[in-house]
CSV table of C-alpha atoms and ligand atoms in Angstrom, one decimal:
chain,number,residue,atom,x,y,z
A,13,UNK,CA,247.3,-213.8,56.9
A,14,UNK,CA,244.1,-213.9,54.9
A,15,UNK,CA,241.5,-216.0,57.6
A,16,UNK,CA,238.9,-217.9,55.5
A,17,UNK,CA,235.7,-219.4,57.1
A,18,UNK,CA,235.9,-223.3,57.7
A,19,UNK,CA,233.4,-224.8,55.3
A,20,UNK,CA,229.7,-225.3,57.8
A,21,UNK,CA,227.3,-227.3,57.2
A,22,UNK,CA,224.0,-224.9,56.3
A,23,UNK,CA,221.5,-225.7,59.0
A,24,UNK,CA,218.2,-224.5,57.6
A,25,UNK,CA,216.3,-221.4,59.6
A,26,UNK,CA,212.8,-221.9,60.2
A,27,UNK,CA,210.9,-219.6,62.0
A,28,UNK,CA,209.9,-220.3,65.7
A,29,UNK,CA,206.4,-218.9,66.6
A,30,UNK,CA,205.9,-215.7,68.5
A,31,UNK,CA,205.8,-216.6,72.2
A,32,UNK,CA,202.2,-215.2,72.6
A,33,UNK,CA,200.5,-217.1,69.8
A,34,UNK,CA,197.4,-217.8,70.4
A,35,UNK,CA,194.1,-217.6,68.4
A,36,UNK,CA,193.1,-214.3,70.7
A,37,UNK,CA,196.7,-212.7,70.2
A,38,UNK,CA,196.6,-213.2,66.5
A,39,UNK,CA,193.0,-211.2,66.1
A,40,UNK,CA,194.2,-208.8,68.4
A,41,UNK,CA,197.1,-207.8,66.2
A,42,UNK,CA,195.5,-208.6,62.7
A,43,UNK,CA,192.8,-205.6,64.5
A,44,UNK,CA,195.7,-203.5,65.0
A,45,UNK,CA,197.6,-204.2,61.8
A,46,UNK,CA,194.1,-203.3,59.9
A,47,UNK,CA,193.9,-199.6,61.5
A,48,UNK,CA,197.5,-199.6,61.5
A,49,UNK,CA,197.7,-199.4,57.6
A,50,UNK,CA,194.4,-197.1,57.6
A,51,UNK,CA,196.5,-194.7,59.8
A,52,UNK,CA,199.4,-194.9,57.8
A,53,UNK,CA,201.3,-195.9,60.8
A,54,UNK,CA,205.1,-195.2,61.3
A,55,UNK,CA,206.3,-198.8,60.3
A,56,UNK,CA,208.9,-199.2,63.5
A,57,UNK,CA,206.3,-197.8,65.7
A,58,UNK,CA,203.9,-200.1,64.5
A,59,UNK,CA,206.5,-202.8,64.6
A,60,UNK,CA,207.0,-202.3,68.4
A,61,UNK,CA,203.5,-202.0,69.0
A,62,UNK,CA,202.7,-205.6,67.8
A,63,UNK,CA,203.8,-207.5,70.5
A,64,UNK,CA,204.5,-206.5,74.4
A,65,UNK,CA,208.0,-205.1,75.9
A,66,UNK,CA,207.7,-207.1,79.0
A,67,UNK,CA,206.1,-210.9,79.8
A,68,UNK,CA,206.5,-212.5,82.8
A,69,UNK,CA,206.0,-216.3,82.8
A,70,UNK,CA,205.8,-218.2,86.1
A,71,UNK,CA,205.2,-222.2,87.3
A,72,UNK,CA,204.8,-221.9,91.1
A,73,UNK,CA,203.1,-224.6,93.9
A,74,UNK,CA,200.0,-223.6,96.3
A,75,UNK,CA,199.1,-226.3,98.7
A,76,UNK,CA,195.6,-227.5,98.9
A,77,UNK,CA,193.6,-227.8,101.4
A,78,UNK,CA,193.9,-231.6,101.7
A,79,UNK,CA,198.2,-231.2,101.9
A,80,UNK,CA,198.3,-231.9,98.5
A,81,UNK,CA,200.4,-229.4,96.4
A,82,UNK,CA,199.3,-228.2,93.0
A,83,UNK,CA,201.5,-226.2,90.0
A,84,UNK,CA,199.7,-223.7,88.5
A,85,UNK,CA,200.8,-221.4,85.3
A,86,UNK,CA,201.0,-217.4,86.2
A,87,UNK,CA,201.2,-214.5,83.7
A,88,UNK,CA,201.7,-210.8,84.0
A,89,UNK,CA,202.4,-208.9,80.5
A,90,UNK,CA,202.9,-205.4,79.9
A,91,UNK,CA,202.1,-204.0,76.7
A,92,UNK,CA,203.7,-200.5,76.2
A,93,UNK,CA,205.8,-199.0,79.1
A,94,UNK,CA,205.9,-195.4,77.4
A,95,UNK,CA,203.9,-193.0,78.8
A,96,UNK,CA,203.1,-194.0,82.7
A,97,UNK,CA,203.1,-197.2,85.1
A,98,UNK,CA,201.0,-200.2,83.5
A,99,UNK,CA,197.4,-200.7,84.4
A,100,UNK,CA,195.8,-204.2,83.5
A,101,UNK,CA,193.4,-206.3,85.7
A,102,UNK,CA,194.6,-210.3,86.8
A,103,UNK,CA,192.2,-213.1,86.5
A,104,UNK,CA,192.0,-216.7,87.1
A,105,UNK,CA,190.6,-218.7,84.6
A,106,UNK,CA,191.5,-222.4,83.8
A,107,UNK,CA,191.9,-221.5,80.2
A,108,UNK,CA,194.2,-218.3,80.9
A,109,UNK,CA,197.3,-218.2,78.2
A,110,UNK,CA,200.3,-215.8,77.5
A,111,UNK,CA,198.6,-215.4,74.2
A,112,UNK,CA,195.3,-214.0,75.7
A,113,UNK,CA,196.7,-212.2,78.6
A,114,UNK,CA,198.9,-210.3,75.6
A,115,UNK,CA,195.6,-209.9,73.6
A,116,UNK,CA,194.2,-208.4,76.4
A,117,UNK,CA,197.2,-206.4,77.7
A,118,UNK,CA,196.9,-205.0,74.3
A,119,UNK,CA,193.8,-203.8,74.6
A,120,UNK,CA,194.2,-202.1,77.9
A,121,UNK,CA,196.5,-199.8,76.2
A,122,UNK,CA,194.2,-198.8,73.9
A,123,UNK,CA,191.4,-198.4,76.3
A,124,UNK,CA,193.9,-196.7,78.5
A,125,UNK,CA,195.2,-193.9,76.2
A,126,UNK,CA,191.7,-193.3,74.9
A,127,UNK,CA,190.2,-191.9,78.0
A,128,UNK,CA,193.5,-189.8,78.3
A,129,UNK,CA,194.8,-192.4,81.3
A,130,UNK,CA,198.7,-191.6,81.7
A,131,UNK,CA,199.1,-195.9,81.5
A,132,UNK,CA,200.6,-198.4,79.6
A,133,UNK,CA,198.1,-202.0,79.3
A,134,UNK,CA,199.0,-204.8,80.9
A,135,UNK,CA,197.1,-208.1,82.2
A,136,UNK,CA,197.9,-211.0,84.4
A,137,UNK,CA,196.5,-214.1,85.2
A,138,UNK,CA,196.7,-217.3,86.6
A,139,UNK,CA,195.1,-220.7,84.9
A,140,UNK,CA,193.5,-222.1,87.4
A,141,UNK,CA,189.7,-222.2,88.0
A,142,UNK,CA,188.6,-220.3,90.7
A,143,UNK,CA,185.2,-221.8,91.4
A,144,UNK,CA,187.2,-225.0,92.3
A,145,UNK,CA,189.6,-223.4,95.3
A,146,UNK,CA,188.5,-222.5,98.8
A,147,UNK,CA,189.2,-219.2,100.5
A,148,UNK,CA,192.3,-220.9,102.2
A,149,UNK,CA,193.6,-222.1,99.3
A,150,UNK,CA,192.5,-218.7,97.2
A,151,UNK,CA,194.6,-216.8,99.6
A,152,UNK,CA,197.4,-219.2,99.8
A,153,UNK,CA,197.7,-219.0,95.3
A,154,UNK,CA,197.2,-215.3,95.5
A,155,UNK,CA,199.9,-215.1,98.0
A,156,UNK,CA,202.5,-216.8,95.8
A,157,UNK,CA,201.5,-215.8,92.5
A,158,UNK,CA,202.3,-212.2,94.2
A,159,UNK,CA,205.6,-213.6,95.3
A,160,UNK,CA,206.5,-214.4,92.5
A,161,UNK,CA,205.6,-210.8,90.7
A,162,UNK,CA,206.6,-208.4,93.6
A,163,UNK,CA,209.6,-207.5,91.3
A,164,UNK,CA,207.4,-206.8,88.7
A,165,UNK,CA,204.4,-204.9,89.9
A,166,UNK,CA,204.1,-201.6,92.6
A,167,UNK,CA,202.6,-198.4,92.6
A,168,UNK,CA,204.9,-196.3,89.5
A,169,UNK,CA,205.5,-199.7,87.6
A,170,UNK,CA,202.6,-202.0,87.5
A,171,UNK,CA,199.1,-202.0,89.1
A,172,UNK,CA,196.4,-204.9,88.9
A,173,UNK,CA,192.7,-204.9,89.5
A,174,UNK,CA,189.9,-207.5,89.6
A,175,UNK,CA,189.1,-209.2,86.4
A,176,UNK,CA,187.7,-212.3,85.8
A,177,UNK,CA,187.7,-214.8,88.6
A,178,UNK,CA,188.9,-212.4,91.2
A,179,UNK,CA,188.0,-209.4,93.4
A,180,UNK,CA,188.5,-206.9,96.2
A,181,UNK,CA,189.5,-209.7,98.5
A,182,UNK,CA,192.2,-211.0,96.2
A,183,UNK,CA,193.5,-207.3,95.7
A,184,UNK,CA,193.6,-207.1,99.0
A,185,UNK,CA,195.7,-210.0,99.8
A,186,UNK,CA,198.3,-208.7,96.7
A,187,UNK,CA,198.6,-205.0,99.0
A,188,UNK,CA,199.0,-207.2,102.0
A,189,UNK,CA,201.8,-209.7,100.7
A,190,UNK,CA,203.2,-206.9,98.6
A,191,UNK,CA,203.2,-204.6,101.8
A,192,UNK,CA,204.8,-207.1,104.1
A,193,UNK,CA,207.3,-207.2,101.6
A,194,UNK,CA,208.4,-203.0,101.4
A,195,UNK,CA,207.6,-203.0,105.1
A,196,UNK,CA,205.2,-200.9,105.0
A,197,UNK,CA,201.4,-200.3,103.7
A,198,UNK,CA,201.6,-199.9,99.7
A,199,UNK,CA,197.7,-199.2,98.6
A,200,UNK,CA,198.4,-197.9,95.4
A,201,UNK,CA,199.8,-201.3,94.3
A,202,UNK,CA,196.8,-202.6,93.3
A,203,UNK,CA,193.1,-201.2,92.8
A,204,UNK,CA,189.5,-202.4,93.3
A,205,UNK,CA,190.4,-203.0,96.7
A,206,UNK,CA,187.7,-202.4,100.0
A,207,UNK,CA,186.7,-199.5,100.8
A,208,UNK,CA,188.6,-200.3,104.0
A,209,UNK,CA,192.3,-200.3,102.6
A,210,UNK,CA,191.8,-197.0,100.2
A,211,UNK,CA,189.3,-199.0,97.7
A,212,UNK,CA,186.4,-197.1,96.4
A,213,UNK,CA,183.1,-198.1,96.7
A,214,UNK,CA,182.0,-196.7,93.1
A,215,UNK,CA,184.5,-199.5,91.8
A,216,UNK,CA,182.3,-202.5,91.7
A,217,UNK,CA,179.5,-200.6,89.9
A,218,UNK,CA,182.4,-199.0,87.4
A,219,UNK,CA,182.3,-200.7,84.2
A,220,UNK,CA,178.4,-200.4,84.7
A,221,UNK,CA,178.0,-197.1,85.3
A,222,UNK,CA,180.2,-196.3,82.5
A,223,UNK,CA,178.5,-198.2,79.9
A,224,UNK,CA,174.7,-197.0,81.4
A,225,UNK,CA,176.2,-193.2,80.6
A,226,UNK,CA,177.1,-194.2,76.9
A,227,UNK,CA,173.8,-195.7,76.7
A,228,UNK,CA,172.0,-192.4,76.0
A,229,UNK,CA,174.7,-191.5,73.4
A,230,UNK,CA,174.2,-194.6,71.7
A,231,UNK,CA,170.7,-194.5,72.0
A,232,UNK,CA,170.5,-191.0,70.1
A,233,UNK,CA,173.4,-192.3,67.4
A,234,UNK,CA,170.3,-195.1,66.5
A,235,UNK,CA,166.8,-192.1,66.8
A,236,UNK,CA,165.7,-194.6,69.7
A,237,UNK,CA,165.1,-193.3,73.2
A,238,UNK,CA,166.3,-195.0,76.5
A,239,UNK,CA,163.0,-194.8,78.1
A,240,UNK,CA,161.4,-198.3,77.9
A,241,UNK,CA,164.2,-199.7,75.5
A,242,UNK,CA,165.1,-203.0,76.1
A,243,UNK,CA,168.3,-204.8,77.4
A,244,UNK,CA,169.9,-208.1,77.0
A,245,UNK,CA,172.7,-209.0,79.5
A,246,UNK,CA,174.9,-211.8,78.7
A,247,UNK,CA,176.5,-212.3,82.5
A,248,UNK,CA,175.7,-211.6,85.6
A,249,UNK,CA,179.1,-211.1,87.4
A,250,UNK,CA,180.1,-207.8,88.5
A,251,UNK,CA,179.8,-206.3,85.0
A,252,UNK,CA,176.3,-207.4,84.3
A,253,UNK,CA,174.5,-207.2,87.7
A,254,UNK,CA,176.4,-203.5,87.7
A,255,UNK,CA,175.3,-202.7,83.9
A,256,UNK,CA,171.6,-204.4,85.3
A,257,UNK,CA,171.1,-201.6,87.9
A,258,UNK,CA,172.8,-198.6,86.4
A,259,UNK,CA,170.1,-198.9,82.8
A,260,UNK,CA,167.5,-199.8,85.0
A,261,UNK,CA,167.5,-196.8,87.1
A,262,UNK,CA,168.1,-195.1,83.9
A,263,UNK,CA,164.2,-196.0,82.9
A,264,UNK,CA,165.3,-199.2,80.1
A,265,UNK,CA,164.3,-202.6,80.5
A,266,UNK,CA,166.3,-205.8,80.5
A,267,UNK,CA,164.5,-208.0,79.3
A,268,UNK,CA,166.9,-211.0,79.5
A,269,UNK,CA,170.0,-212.0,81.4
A,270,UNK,CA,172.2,-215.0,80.9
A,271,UNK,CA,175.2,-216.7,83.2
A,272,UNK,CA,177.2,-220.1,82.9
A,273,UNK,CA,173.4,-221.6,84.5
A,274,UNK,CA,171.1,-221.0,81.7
A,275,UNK,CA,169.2,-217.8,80.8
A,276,UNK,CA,166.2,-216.1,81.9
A,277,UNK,CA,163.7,-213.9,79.9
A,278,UNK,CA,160.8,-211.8,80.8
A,279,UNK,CA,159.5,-209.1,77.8
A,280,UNK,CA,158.1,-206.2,80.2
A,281,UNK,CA,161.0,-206.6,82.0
A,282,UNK,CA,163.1,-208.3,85.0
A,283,UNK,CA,162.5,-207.2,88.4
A,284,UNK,CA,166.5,-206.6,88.8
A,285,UNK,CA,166.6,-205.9,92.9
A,286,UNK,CA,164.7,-209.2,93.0
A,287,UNK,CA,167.4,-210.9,90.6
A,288,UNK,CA,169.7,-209.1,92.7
A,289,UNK,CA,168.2,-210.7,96.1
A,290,UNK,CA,168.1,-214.0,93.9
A,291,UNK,CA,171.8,-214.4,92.8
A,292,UNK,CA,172.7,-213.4,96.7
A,293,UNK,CA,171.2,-216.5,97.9
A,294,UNK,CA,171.2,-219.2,94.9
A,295,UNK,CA,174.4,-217.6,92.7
A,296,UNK,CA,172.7,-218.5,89.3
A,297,UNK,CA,169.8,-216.6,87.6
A,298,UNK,CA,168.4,-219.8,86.1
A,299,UNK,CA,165.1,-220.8,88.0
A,300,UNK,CA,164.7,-217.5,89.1
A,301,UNK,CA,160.9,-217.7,89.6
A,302,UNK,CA,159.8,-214.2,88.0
A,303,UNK,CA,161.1,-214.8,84.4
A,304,UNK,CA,161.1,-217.6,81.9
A,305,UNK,CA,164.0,-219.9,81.4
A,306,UNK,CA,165.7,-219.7,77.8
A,307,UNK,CA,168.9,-221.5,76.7
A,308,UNK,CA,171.6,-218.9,77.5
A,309,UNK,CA,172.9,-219.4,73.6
A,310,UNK,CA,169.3,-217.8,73.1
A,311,UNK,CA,170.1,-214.6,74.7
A,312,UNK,CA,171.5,-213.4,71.7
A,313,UNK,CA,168.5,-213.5,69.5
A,314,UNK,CA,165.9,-212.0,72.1
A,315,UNK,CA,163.9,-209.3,70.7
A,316,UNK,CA,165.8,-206.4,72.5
A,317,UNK,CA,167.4,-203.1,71.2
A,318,UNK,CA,170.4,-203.2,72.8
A,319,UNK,CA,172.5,-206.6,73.5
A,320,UNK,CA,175.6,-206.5,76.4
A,321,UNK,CA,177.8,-208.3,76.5
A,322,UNK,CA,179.1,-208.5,80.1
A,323,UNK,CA,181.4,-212.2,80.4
A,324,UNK,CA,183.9,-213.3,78.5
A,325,UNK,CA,185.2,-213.3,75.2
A,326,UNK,CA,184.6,-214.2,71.8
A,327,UNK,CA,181.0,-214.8,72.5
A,328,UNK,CA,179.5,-212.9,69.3
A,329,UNK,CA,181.3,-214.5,66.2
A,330,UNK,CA,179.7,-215.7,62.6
A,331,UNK,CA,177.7,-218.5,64.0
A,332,UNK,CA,175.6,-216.0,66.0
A,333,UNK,CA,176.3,-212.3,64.9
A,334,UNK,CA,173.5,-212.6,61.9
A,335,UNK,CA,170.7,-213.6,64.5
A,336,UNK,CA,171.2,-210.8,66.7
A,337,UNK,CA,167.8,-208.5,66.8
A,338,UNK,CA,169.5,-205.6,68.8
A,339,UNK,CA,170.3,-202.4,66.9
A,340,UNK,CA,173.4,-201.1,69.7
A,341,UNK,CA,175.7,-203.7,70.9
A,342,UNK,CA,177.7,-202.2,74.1
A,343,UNK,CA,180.4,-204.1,74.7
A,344,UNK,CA,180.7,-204.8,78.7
A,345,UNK,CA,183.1,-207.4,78.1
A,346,UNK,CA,186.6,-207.7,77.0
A,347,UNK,CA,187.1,-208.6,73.2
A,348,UNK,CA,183.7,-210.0,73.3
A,349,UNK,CA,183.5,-210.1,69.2
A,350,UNK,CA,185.6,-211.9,67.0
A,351,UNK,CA,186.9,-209.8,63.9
A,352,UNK,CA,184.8,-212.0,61.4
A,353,UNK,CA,181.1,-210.8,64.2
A,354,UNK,CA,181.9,-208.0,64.0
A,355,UNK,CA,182.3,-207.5,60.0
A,356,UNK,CA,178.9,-209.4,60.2
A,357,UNK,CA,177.9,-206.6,62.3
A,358,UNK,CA,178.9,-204.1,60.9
A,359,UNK,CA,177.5,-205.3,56.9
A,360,UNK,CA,174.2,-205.2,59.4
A,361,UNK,CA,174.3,-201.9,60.3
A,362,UNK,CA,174.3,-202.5,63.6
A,363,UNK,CA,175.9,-200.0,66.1
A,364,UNK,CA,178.8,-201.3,67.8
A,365,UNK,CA,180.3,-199.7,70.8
A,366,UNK,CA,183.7,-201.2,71.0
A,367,UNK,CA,184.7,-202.5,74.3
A,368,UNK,CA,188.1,-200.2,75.0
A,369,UNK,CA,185.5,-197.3,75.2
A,370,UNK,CA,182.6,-199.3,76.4
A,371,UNK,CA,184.1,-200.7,79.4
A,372,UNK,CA,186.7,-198.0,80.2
A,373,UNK,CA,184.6,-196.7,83.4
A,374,UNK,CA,186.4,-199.5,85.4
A,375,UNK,CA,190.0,-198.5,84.8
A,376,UNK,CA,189.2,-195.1,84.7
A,377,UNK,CA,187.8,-195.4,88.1
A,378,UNK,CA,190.9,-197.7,89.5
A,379,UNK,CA,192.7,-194.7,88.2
A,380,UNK,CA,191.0,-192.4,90.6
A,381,UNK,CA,191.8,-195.2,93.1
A,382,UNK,CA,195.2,-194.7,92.3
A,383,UNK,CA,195.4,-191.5,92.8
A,384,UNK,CA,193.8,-191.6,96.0
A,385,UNK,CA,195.7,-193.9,97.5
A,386,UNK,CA,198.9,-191.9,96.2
A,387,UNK,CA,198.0,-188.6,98.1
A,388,UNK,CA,196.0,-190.7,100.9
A,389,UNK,CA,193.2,-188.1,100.1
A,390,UNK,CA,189.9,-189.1,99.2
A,391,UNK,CA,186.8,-188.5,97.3
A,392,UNK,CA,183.2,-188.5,97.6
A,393,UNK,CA,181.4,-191.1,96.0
A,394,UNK,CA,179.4,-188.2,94.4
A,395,UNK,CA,183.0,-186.6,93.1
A,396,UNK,CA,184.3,-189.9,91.5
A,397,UNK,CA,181.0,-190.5,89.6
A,398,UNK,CA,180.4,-186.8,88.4
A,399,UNK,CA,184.5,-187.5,87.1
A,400,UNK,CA,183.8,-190.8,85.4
A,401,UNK,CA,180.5,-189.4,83.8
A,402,UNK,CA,182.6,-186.5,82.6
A,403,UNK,CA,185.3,-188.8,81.4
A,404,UNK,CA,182.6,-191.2,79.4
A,405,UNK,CA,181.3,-188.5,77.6
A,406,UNK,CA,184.2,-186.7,76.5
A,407,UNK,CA,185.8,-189.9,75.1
A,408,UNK,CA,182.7,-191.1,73.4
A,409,UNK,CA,182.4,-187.8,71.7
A,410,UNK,CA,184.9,-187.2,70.3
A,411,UNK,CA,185.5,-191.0,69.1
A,412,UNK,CA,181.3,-190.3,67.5
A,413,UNK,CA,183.0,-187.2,65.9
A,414,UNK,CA,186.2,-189.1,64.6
A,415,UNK,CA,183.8,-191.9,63.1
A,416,UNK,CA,182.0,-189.4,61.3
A,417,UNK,CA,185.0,-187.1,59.8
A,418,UNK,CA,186.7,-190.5,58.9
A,419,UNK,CA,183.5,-192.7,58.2
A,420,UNK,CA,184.5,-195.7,59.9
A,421,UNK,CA,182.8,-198.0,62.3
A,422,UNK,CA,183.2,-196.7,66.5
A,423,UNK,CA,185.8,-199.3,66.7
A,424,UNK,CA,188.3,-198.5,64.3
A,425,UNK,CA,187.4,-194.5,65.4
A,426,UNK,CA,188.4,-195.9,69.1
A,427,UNK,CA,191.5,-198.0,67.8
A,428,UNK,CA,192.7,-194.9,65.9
A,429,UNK,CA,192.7,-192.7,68.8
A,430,UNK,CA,193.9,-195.0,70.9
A,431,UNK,CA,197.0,-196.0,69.0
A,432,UNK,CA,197.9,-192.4,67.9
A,433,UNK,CA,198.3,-191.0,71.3
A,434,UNK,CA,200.7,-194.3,72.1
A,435,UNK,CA,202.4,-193.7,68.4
A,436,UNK,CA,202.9,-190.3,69.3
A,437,UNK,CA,204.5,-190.8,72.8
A,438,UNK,CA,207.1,-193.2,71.5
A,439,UNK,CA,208.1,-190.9,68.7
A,440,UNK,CA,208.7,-188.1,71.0
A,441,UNK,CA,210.4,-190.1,73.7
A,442,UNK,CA,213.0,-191.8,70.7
A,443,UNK,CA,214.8,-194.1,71.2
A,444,UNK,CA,217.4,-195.3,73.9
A,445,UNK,CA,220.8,-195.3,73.5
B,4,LIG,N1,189.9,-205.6,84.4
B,4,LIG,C1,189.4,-204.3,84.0
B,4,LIG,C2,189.5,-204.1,82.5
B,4,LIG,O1,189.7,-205.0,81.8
B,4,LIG,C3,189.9,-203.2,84.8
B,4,LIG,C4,191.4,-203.0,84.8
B,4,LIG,C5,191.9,-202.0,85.8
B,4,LIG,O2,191.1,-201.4,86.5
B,4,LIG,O3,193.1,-201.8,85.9
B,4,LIG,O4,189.3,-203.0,82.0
C-alpha cells in the first residue's frame, strides 16, 4: 500500500529570535563575525562560536529583611567548553540580561585564550541592584542564586569571580554554600576570594596592575613617555582605585576620575592615597576637597593622554568618541566601546588597547588562584606579580607584532589570536559522535 500524506494546512515559519538577543549580544557577534571573515574562518567553527553551548536561566525568591520575599532573575552562560573548565566573573546589576551575560561570556573566551588560559568564557549574574540589599539579605541572594547553580559550577567545570556589584565576600559565601553542599571545603570553586580561604591578596589590585604594566608598552607604541603623562579614570570601583595606584606609582598623573557621583579634576594631578582615604569614608569622589568638580560626562574630554575606562559598558560610543583628547585608550572595563566608538577611534588615530588584553591581569590572576587552591600550595605576593607581569607582556607583544604583520587595529590583532587558538581546539577535538 502506497501511504500518501493527508493534505495540512501550511502554517507559515517565522523565525523566533536567538534567546540571547540583546543590543550587547548582537555587537559582540557582528565584532566576531567581522574578524571572523578577515580570518577566513572555518564556517561551522565560526557557526558554533556565535552563540554559547550552555545557558542557565533561573527565577528564584530571597527574603528581605522586612519578611518580604522578592523574585529575582539569575544567569550563568558558558561560552565554549573546549579546551578547560569555564572561567567568567558574576555580577549584580539591575540591568543584567542573558543577552549581556552572553556578550560578555563571549568575551571572556577571547580574553582567556589570549593570555594562553586553559579556559573556556563564561559569566553570570543576577539583576538585582546591589546598592539596594543589606549584608543579610546579600548573603541570603548569594546563597540561593548558588543553589540554584551548584549543578552547574565547581572547580573542573565552572569557576566565578567578583565582577560588577560583587566581591570577596560574595565569593566567599558561593565556597561556603557550595562546600556545605560536597561536604567538604571546595576553594577552587570560585576565585577572588580572602586571603583567608586560599584568595590572593594581589587579586583586588589585578586588573590594575595589569593594565599599569601595558601602560609603558602603549606609551612607547604613541613616542610619549609615562613619566608625568596624564590619566583619566572613568570609575573608581576596584578597577579604577586599582588602575589609580598602580600608574601613579609608575610616575603618571591622573588628572581626573569619575564615579556614578560626579567627577573630579585637578591638572597637576590627584593626590590618589588622599582620594583613597576619601572614598574609605564618604564612598563618592565628588566633593573631594583637593580637586575641582566636573560633570562625570566631562571626563571624557579632559586634556589627558591616556583615557581608562574602568566601569561599565558602552560608555565611549559616537556621541562622545570624537571629543576625546587622549592619544591611548586602555580599556579597564568590559566592552566599554561600542563598534560604531571605536571606528570613530580608530578614523582618529587613536591607540586603542582592547579590553580582552587590557583587563586580562584579573583572570589571569584568579587563574593563579586556581591553581593554588588546587594543589593547596601557595605563592608569594612577589611570585604571582613577577607571573602576571610576565604574562602582560608576552601577550601584548605579540598581539603589537600581529597588528603590525597584518596592519590592523590592537583589537582585531587581540580578536584574531584569541579566536584562532579556540578555532584550532575544536578542529582538533572533532566532533562527538
Ligand atoms: N570579572 C573579571 C573579568 O571580566 C574576572 C573574571 C575572573 O577572574 O574569572 O575579567
Amino acid at each position: 500500500m502506497i501511504f500518501t500524506a493527508p493534505d495540512t494546512e501550511v502554517i507559515p515559519v517565522t523565525t523566533p529570535p536567538l534567546e540571547w538577543d540583546s543590543g550587547m549580544y548582537r555587537e559582540a557577534v557582528a565584532q566576531f563575525d567581522q574578524v571572523a571573515a578577515y580570518m577566513d574562518l572555518d564556517a561551522n567553527v565560526a557557526e558554533r562560536l556565535r552563540t554559547p553551548q550552555r545557558s542557565f536561566l533561573t527565577t528564584f525568591p530571597f527574603r528581605k529583611d522586612d519578611g518580604q520575599v522578592e523574585t529575582v532573575f539569575g544567569y550563568r552562560v558558558k561560552h565554549v567548553l573546549t579546551m578547560g573548565p569555564t572561567k567568567g566573573g558574576l555580577r549584580y546589576a539591575p540591568t543584567v540580561n542573558l543577552g549581556e551575560v552572553t556578550a560578555l561570556a563571549m568575551n571572556m573566551t577571547w580574553k582567556c585564550s589570549l593570555v594562553g588560559l586553559p579556559y573556556g568564557g563564561a559569566k553570570g549574574g543576577v539583576r538585582v541592584a546591589p546598592e539596594l540589599l543589606s549584608r543579610a539579605e546579600k548573603q541570603r541572594l548569594t546563597r540561593r542564586y548558588t543553589s540554584e547553580i551548584f549543578t552547574f559550577i565547581g572547580p573542573q567545570s565552572d569557576i566565578p569571580a567578583p565582577d560588577l556589584g560583587t566581591d570577596s565576600q560574595v565569593m566567599a559565601w558561593i565556597m561556603d554554600t557550595y562546600s556545605q553542599q560536597v561536604g567538604h571545603p571546595v576553594p577552587g570553586v570560585v576565585t577572588g576570594k580572602p586571603v583567608e580561604l586560599g584568595g590572593t591578596s594581589v587579586r583586588e589590585e589585578s586588573t590594575g596592575l595589569g593594565l599599569a604594566y601595558l601602560l609603558p608598552l602603549a606609551l612607547e607604541m604613541v613616542d610619549l613617555p609615562t613619566k608625568g603623562t596624564r590619566v583619566a579614570i572613568q570609575g573608581f570601583g576596584q578597577v579604577g582605585k586599582s588602575v589609580a595606584r598602580a600608574v601613579t606609582a609608575l610616575g603618571a598623573r591622573v588628572v581626573a576620575v569619575s564615579d556614578l557621583s560626579g567627577g573630579i579634576y585637578r591638572p597637576d594631578g590627584i593626590d590618589i592615597p588622599a582620594l583613597h582615604q576619601w572614598t574609605a569614608r564618604n564612598v563618592w569622589v565628588n566633593s573631594f576637597p583637593e580637586a575641582d568638580p566636573i560633570d562625570g560626562d566631562r571626563l571624557f574630554e579632559v586634556d589627558c593622554e591616556v583615557l581608562v575606562p574602568a566601569a561599565v559598558q558602552e560608555v565611549i560610543h559616537a556621541g562622545n568618541a570624537a571629543d576625546i583628547t587622549a592619544a591611548v585608550v586602555l580599556e579597564g572595563a568590559n566592552s566599554p566601546t561600542t563598534m560604531e566608538g571605536d571606528r570613530i577611534l580608530q578614523k582618529r588615530g587613536v591607540l586603542v588597547i582592547p579590553d580582552i588584553l587590557a583587563n586580562a591581569g584579573g583572570v589571569t590572576v584568579s587563574y593563579f588562584e586556581w591553581l593554588q587552591g588546587l594543589q593547596f600550595y601557595f605563592w608569594t605576593n612577589e611570585e604571582t606579580r613577577q607571573r602576571l607581569r610576565d604574562i602582560m607582556t608576552k601577550a601584548f607583544l605579540s598581539i603589537k607584532e600581529l597588528a603590525a604583520k597584518e596592519q590592523v587595529d590592537m583589537r582585531t590583532a587581540a580578536l584574531i589570536m584569541g579566536i584562532s587558538r579556540v578555532a584550532k581546539a575544536k578542529l582538533m577535538r572533532g566532533l562527538f559522535p
